[in-house]
Coordinates of C-alpha atoms and ligand atoms in Angstrom, one line a residue:
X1 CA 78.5 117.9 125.0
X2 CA 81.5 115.3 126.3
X3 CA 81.3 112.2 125.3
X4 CA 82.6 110.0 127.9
X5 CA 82.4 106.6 125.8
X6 CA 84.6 104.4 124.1
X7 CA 81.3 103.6 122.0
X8 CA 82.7 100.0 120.7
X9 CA 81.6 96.5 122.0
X10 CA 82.5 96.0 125.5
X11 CA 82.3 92.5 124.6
X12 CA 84.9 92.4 122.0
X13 CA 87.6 94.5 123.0
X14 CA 91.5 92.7 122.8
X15 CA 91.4 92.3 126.6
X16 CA 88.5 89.3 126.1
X17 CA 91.0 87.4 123.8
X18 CA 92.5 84.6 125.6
X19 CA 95.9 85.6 124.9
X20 CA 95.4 89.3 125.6
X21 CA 98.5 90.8 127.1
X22 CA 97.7 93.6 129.9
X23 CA 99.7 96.6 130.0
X24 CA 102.1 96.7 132.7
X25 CA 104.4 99.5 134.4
X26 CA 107.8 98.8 133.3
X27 CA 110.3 99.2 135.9
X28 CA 112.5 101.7 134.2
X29 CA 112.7 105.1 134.9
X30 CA 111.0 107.8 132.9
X31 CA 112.3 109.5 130.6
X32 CA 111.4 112.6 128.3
X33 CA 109.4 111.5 125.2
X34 CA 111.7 111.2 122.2
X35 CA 110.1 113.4 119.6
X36 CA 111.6 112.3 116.1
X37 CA 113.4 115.1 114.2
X38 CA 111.7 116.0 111.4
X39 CA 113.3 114.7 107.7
X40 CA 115.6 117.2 106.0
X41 CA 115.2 117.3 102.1
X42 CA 118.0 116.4 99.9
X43 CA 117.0 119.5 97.8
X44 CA 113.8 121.3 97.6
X45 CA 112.5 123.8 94.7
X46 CA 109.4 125.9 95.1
X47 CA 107.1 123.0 93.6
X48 CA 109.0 119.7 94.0
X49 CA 111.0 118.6 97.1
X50 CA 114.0 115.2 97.2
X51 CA 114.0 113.1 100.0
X52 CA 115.6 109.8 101.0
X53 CA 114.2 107.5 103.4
X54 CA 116.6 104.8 104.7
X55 CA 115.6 101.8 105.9
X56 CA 118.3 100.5 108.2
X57 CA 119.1 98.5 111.3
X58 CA 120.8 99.9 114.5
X59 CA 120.3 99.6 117.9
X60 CA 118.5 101.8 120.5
X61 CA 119.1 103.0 124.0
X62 CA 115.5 102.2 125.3
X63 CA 116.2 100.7 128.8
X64 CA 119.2 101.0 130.8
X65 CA 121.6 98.4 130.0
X66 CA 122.2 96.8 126.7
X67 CA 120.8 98.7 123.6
X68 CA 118.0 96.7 121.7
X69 CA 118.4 95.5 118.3
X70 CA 116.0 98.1 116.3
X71 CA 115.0 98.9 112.7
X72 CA 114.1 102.4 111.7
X73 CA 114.2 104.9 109.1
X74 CA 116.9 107.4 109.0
X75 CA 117.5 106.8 112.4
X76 CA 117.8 103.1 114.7
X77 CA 114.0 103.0 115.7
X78 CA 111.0 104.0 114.2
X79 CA 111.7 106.7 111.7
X80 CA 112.2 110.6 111.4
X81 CA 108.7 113.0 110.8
X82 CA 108.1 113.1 106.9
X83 CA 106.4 116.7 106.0
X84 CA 104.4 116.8 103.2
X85 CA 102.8 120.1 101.8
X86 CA 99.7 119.1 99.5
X87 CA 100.9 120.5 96.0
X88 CA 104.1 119.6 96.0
X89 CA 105.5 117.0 94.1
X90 CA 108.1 114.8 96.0
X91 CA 110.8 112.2 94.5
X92 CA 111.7 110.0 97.3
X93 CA 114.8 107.7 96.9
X94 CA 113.5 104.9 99.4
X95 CA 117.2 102.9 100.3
X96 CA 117.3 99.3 101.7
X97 CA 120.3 98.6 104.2
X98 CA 118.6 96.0 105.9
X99 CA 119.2 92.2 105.7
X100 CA 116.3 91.2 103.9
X101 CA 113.5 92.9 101.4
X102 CA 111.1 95.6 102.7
X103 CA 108.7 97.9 101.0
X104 CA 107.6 101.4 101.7
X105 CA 104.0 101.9 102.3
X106 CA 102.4 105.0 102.6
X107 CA 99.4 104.9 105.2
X108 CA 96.7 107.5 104.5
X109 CA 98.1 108.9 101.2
X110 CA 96.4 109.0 98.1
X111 CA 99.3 108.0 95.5
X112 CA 99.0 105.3 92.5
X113 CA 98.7 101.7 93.3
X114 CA 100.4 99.6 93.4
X115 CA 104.3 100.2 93.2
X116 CA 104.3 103.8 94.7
X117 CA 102.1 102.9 97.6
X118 CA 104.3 100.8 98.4
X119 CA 102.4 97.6 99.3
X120 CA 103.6 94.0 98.6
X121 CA 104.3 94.5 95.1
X122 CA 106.8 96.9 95.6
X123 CA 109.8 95.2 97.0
X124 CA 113.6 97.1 97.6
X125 CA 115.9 94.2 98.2
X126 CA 118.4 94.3 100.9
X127 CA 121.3 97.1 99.4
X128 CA 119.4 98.7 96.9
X129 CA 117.7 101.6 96.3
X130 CA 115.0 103.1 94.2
X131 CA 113.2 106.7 93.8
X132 CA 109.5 107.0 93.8
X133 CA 107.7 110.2 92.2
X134 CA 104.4 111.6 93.5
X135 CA 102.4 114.6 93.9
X136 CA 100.7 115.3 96.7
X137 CA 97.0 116.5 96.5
X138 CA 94.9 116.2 99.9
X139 CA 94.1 117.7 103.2
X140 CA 96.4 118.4 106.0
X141 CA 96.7 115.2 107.9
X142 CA 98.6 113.1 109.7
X143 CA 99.8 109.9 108.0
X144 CA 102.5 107.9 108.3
X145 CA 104.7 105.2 106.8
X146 CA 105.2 101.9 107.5
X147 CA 106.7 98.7 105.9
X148 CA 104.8 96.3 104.1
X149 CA 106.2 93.3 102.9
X150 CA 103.8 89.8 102.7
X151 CA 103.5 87.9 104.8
X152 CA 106.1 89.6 107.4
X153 CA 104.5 93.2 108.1
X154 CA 104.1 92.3 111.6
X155 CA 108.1 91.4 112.0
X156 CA 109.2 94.4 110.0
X157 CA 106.8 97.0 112.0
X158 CA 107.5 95.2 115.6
X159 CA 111.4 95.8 114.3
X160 CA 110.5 99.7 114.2
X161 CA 109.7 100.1 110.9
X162 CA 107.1 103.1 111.1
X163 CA 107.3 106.8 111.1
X164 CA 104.5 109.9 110.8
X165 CA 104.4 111.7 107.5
X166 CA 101.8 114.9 107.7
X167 CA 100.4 116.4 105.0
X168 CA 99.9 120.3 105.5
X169 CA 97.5 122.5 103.3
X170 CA 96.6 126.2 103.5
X171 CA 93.4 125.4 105.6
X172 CA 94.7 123.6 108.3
X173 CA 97.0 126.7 108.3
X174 CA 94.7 129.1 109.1
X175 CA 92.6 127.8 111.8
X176 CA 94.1 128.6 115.1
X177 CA 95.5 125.8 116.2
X178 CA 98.6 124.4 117.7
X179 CA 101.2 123.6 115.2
X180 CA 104.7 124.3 116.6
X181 CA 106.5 120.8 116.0
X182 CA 107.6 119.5 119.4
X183 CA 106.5 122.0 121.6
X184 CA 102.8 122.3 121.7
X185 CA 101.7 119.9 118.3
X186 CA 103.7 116.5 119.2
X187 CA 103.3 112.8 117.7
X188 CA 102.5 110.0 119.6
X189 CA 103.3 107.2 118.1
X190 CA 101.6 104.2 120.7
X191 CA 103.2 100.6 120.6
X192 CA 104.1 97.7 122.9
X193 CA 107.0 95.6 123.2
X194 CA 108.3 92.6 125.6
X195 CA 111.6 93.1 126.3
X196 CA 113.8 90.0 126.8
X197 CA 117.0 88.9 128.3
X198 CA 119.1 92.1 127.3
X199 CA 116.7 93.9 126.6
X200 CA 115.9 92.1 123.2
X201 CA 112.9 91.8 121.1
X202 CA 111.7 88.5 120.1
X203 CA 109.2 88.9 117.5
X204 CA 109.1 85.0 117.2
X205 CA 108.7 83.8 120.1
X206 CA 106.0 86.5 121.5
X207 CA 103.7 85.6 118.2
X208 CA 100.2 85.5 118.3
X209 CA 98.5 84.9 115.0
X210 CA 95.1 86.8 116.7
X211 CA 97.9 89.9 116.9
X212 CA 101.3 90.4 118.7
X213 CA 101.5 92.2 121.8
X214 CA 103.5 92.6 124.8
X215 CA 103.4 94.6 128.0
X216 CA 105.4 97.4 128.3
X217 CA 103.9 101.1 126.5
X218 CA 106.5 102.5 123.9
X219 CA 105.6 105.8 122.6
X220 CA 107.5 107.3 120.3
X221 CA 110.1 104.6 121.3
X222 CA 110.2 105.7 124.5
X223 CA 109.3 103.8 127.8
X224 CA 108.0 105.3 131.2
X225 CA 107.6 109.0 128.8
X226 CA 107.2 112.6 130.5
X227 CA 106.5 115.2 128.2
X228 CA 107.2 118.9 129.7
X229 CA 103.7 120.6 128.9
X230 CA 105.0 124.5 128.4
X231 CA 102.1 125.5 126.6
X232 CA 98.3 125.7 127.8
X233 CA 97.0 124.0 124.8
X234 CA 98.7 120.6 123.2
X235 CA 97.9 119.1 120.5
X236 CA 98.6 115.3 120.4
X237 CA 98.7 113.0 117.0
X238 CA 98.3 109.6 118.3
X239 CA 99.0 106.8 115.6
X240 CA 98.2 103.5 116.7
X241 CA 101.4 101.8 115.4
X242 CA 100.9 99.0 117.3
X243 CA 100.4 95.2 115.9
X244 CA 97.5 94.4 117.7
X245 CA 96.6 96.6 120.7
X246 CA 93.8 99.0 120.8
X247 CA 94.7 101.5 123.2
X248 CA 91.8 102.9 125.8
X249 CA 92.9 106.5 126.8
X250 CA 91.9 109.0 129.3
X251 CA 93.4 111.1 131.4
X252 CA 93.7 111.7 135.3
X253 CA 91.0 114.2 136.6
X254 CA 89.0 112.9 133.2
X255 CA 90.8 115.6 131.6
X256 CA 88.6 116.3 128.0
X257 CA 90.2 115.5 124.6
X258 CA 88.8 117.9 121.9
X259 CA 89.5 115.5 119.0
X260 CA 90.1 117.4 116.1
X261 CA 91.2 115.6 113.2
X262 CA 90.9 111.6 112.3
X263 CA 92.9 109.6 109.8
X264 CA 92.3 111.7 106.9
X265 CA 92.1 115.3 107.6
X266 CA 90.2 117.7 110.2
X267 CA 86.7 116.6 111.6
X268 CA 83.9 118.5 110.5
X269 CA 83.4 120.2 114.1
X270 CA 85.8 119.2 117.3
X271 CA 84.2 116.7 119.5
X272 CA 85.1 116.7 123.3
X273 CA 85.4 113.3 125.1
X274 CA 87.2 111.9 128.3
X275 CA 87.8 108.3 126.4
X276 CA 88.9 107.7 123.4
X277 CA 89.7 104.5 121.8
X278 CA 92.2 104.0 118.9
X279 CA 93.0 100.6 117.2
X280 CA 95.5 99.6 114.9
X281 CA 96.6 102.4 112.3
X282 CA 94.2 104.7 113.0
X283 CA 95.3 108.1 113.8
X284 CA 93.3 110.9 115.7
X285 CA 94.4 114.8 116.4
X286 CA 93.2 115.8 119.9
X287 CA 93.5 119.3 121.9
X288 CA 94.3 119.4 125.6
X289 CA 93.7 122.5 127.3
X290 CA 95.8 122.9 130.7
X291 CA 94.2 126.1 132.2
X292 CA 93.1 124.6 135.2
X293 CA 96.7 123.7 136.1
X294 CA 99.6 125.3 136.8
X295 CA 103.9 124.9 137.1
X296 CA 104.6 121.8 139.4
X297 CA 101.1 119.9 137.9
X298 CA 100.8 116.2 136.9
X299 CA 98.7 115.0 134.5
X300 CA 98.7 111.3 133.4
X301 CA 97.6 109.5 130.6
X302 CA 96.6 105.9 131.0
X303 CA 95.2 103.3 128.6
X304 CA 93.2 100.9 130.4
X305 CA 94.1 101.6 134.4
X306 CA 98.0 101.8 133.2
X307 CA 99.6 105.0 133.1
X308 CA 101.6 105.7 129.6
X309 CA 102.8 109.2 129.9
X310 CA 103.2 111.6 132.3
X311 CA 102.8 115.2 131.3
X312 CA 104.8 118.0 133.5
X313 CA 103.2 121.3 133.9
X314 CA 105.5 124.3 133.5
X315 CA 105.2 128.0 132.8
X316 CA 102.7 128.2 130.6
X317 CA 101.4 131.8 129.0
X318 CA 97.7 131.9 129.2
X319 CA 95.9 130.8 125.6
X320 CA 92.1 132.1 125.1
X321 CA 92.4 131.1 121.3
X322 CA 88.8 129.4 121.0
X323 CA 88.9 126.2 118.3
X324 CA 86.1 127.4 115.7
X325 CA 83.0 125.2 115.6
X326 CA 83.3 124.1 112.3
X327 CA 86.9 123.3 111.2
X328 CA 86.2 121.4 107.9
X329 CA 83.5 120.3 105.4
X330 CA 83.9 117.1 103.7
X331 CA 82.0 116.7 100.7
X332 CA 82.2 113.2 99.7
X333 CA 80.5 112.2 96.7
X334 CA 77.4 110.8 96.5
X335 CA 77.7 106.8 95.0
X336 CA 75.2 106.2 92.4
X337 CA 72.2 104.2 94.2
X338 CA 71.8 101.8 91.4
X339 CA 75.5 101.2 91.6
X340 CA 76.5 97.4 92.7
X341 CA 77.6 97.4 96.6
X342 CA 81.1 95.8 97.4
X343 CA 81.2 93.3 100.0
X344 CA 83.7 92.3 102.0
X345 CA 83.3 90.3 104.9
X346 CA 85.6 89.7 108.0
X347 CA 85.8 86.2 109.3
X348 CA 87.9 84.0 111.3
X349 CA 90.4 84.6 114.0
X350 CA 94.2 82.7 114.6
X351 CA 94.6 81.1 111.4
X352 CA 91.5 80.8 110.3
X353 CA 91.3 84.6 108.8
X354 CA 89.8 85.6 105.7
X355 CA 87.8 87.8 103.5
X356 CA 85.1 86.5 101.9
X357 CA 85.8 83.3 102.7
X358 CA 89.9 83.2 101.2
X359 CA 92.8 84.0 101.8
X360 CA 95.0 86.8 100.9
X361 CA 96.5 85.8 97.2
X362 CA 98.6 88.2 95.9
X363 CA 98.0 87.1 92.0
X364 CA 94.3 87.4 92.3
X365 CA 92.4 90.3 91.9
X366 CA 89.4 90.1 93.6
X367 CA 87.3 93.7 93.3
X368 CA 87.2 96.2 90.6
X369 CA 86.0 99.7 90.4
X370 CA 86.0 102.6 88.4
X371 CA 89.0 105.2 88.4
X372 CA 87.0 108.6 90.3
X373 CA 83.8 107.2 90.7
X374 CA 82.4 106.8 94.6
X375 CA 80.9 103.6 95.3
X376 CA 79.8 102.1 98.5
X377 CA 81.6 99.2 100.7
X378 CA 79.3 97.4 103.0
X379 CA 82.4 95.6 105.7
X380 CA 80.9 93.2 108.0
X381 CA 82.3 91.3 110.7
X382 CA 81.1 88.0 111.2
X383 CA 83.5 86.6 113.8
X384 CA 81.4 86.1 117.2
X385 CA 83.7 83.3 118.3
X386 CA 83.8 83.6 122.7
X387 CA 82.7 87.4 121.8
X388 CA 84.7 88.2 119.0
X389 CA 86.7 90.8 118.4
X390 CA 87.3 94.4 116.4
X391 CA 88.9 94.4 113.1
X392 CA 90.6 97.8 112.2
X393 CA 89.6 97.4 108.6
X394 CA 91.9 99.6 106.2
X395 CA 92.1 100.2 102.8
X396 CA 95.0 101.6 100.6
X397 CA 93.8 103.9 98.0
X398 CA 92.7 106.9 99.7
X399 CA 89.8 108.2 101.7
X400 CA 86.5 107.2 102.0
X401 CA 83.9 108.4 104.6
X402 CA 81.9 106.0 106.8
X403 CA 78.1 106.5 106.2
X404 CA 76.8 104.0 108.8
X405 CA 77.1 101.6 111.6
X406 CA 74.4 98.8 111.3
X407 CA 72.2 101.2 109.9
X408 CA 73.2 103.8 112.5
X409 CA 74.4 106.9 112.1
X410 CA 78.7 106.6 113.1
X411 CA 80.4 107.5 116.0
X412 CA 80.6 111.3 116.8
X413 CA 84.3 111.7 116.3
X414 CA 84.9 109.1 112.6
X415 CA 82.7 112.0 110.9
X416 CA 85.9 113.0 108.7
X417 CA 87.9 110.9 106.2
X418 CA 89.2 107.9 107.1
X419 CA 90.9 105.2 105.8
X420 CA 90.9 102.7 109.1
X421 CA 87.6 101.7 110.3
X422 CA 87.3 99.9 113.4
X423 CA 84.0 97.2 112.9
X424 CA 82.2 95.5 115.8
X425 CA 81.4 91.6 115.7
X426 CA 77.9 91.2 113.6
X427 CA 78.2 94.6 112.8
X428 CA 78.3 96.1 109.0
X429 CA 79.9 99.2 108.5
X430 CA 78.9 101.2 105.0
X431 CA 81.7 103.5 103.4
X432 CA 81.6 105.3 100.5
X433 CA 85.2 105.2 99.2
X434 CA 86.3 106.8 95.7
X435 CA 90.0 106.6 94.2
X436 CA 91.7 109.0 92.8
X437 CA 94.8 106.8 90.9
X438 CA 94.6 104.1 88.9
X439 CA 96.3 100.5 90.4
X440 CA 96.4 97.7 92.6
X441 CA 95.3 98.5 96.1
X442 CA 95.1 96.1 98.7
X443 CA 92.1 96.0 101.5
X444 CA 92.5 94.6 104.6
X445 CA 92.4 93.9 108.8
X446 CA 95.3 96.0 110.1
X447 CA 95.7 93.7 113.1
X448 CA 99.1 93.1 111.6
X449 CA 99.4 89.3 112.1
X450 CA 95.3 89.0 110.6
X451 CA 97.0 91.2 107.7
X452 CA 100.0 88.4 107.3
X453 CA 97.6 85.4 107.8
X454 CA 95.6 86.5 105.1
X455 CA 93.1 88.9 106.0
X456 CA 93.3 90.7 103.0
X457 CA 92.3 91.1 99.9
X458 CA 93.2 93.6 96.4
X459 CA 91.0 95.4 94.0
X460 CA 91.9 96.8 90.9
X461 CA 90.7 100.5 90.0
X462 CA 90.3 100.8 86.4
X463 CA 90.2 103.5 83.7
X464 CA 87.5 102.6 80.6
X465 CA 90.2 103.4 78.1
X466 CA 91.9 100.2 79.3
X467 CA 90.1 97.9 81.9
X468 CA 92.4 94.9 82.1
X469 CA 95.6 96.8 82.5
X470 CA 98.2 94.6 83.4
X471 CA 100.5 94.8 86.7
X472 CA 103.5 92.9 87.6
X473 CA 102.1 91.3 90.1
X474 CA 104.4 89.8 92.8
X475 CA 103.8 86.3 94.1
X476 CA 104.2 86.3 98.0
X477 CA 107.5 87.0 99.2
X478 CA 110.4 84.7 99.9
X479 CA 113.3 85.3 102.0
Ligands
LIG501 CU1 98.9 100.4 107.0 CU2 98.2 97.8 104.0 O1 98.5 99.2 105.5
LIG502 CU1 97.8 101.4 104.0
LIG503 CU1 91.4 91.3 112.3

């Protein structure tokens, strides 16, 4: 079977807003995708592996003519490919040269809350530098780091501050799949930008507190991208590392996507579609299979009717590998039925966003739950204001696994882990999500500006031995 549906609410998708942006064709001239180099370790044993991730400022040759002022890590824009092998224990010396505080957040890994994951309360100030230790226990996937500082996320990420990190595992290894780094398994990271006079960004003045958006598709930093396809199968990792755009691909000649992996780790069984629809943070693995082309081929990618990336068809050597049927089997655990449900509902748009009815208050804890046990999360959104709109709901912590849409079984291809779940208007989407470390984890819309107007919420997980630990909370930031 192919799917050929986006399967969310026409009525609500980001191009109903009053302020949507459309996609246009920028007029520069393509160029080859930049494929980020993948992070060097400072030193590496056989179990534990040093790394330093710099946060810095720089500027970037994305257009002809003037550089544009950029923030990335390691690099001037966006960041270099963290690898992570699940068992390994990493020490990560995260370094601030930028002009004002940032923190390191790591999207989609399962580390301790609240200071390693890296949301608000974990500030670097400008200059310093401090060394984070974790070990890494979960299944090959592709997650990625981004800063994380309230209430200025959206500034920091629309600076460039984002980057993939996988995780690798012995499974993922031994299914037959593409995994030769920037040849036939490449990252996509999909954003949009305005560009200005000299080719500046303008974070303030393109603001929209229902999300930030502008025109012109950046992948990977890139504008106008051609990617030379030498291979007759490709795997793409798209990461929607965008502030506020859902992105609506297809492909010309309604090419099929085999998706095989989500945010968290491989699907249960590859799922073929012709559209697929990604919102903020969420990742998704997909397989293209070229054989019915051949050297001197096109094939485009488009979100909406606008062209993003242009693949070139080369030499490729034929591939009759065949993706196995089932590629995973994710055994969530079952919550306890008599178990208390967590609720968190999704209201407001512009700045009017909350949950459950407040505001983000980064003193206040308002959830608890037990260190390893799996409980279930009912998120609804209530917004139906002219439509409404999606909310990409995310929460840091870990995985959970969505067990229903309105009552209805979930889409075909969110059947794996996740930890970014897209929610229709009047709709109420049921998790089960367990944690596996102890801390402060916040819970939020990852519609970056609803995530910085207060969107979002925190929950403690808790150990019996001692409840009401105590964290050094952080009130919100001040520059
Ligand atoms: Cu991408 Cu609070 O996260
Ligand atoms: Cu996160
Ligand atoms: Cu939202």
């Amino acid at each position: 079977e192919v799917y050929n549906d986006y399967f969310f609410n026409e009525s609500a998708y980001d191009y109903h807003d009053g302020g949507y942006v459309p996609l246009e064709v920028h007029e520069a001239p393509a160029s080859p995708l930049n494929i980020p180099t993948i992070l060097q370790p400072d030193k590496e044993t056989e179990n534990e592996v040093w790394m330093t991730v710099h946060a810095q400022p720089g500027e970037t040759q994305i257009l002809p003519g003037a550089k544009t002022k950029t923030w990335g890590y390691n690099q001037s824009l966006l960041g270099q490919t963290i690898v992570f092998h699940s068992g390994k224990t990493y020490h990560v010396t995260l370094k601030n040269s930028l002009p004002e505080l940032t923190t390191f957040h790591w999207h989609g890994l399962d580390v301790p809350g609240p200071f390693i994951d890296g949301g608000c309360h974990a500030p670097v100030y400008p200059g310093e530098s401090k060394e984070i230790t974790f070990t890494v226990n979960q299944e090959a996937s592709t997650t990625w780091l981004h800063a994380h500082p309230c209430p200025l996320t959206g500034w920091d990420v629309w600076h460039g501050l984002a980057a993939m990190a996988y995780v690798k595992d012995d499974h993922e290894a031994s299914l037959p799949l593409p995994r030769n780094y920037g040849v036939d398994d490449i990252p996509v990271v999909l954003q949009d930008r305005r560009f200005h006079e000299d080719n500046q960004w303008d974070y303030d003045g393109d603001y929209d507190p229902d999300g930030t958006a502008g025109p012109t598709a950046m992948l990977n930093g890139t504008v106008n991208p051609t990617f030379d396809v030498t291979t007759q199968k490709l795997r793409l990792r798209f990461l929607d590392g965008s502030n506020r755009r859902e992105w609506r691909l297809h492909l010309s000649d309604d090419l099929v996507m085999t998706q095989i992996a989500g945010d968290g780790g491989l699907l249960p069984e590859p799922v073929k579609m012709t559209k697929l629809m990604i919102t903020c943070a969420e990742r998704a693995e997909v397989i293209l299979d070229f054989k019915d082309y051949k050297a001197g081929d096109k094939v485009t990618l488009y979100s909406d009717d606008c062209p993003i990336l242009t693949f070139n068809i080369k030499e490729f050597a034929a591939d009759d590998t065949e993706l196995p049927a089932q590629l995973n089997e994710i055994n969530y655990p079952e919550p306890n039925k008599d178990d208390l449900v967590h609720q968190v509902v999704l209201s407001g748009t512009d700045e009017e966003v909350g949950i459950n009815g407040k505001k983000f208050g980064m003193m206040r804890i308002d959830d608890r739950q037990e260190l390893g046990k799996s409980e279930y999360w009912d998120i609804t959104n209530t917004n139906d204001c002219c439509g409404g709109m999606l909310h990409p709901y995310h929460m840091h912590g870990g995985s959970f696994q969505i067990v229903s849409r309105n009552g209805e079984a979930p889409y075909p291809n969110e059947m794996g882990l996740k930890d970014t779940v897209s929610v229709n208007p009047g709709e109420t989407v049921r998790i089960k999500m367990r944690f596996n470390f102890e801390g402060v984890f916040m819970y939020h819309c990852h519609i970056i500006e609803h995530e910085d107007g207060g969107m979002m919420a925190q929950m403690q997980v808790y150990t019996q031995e001692n409840p009401y630990k105590k964290y050094d909370l952080m009130p919100m930031h001040v520059l």
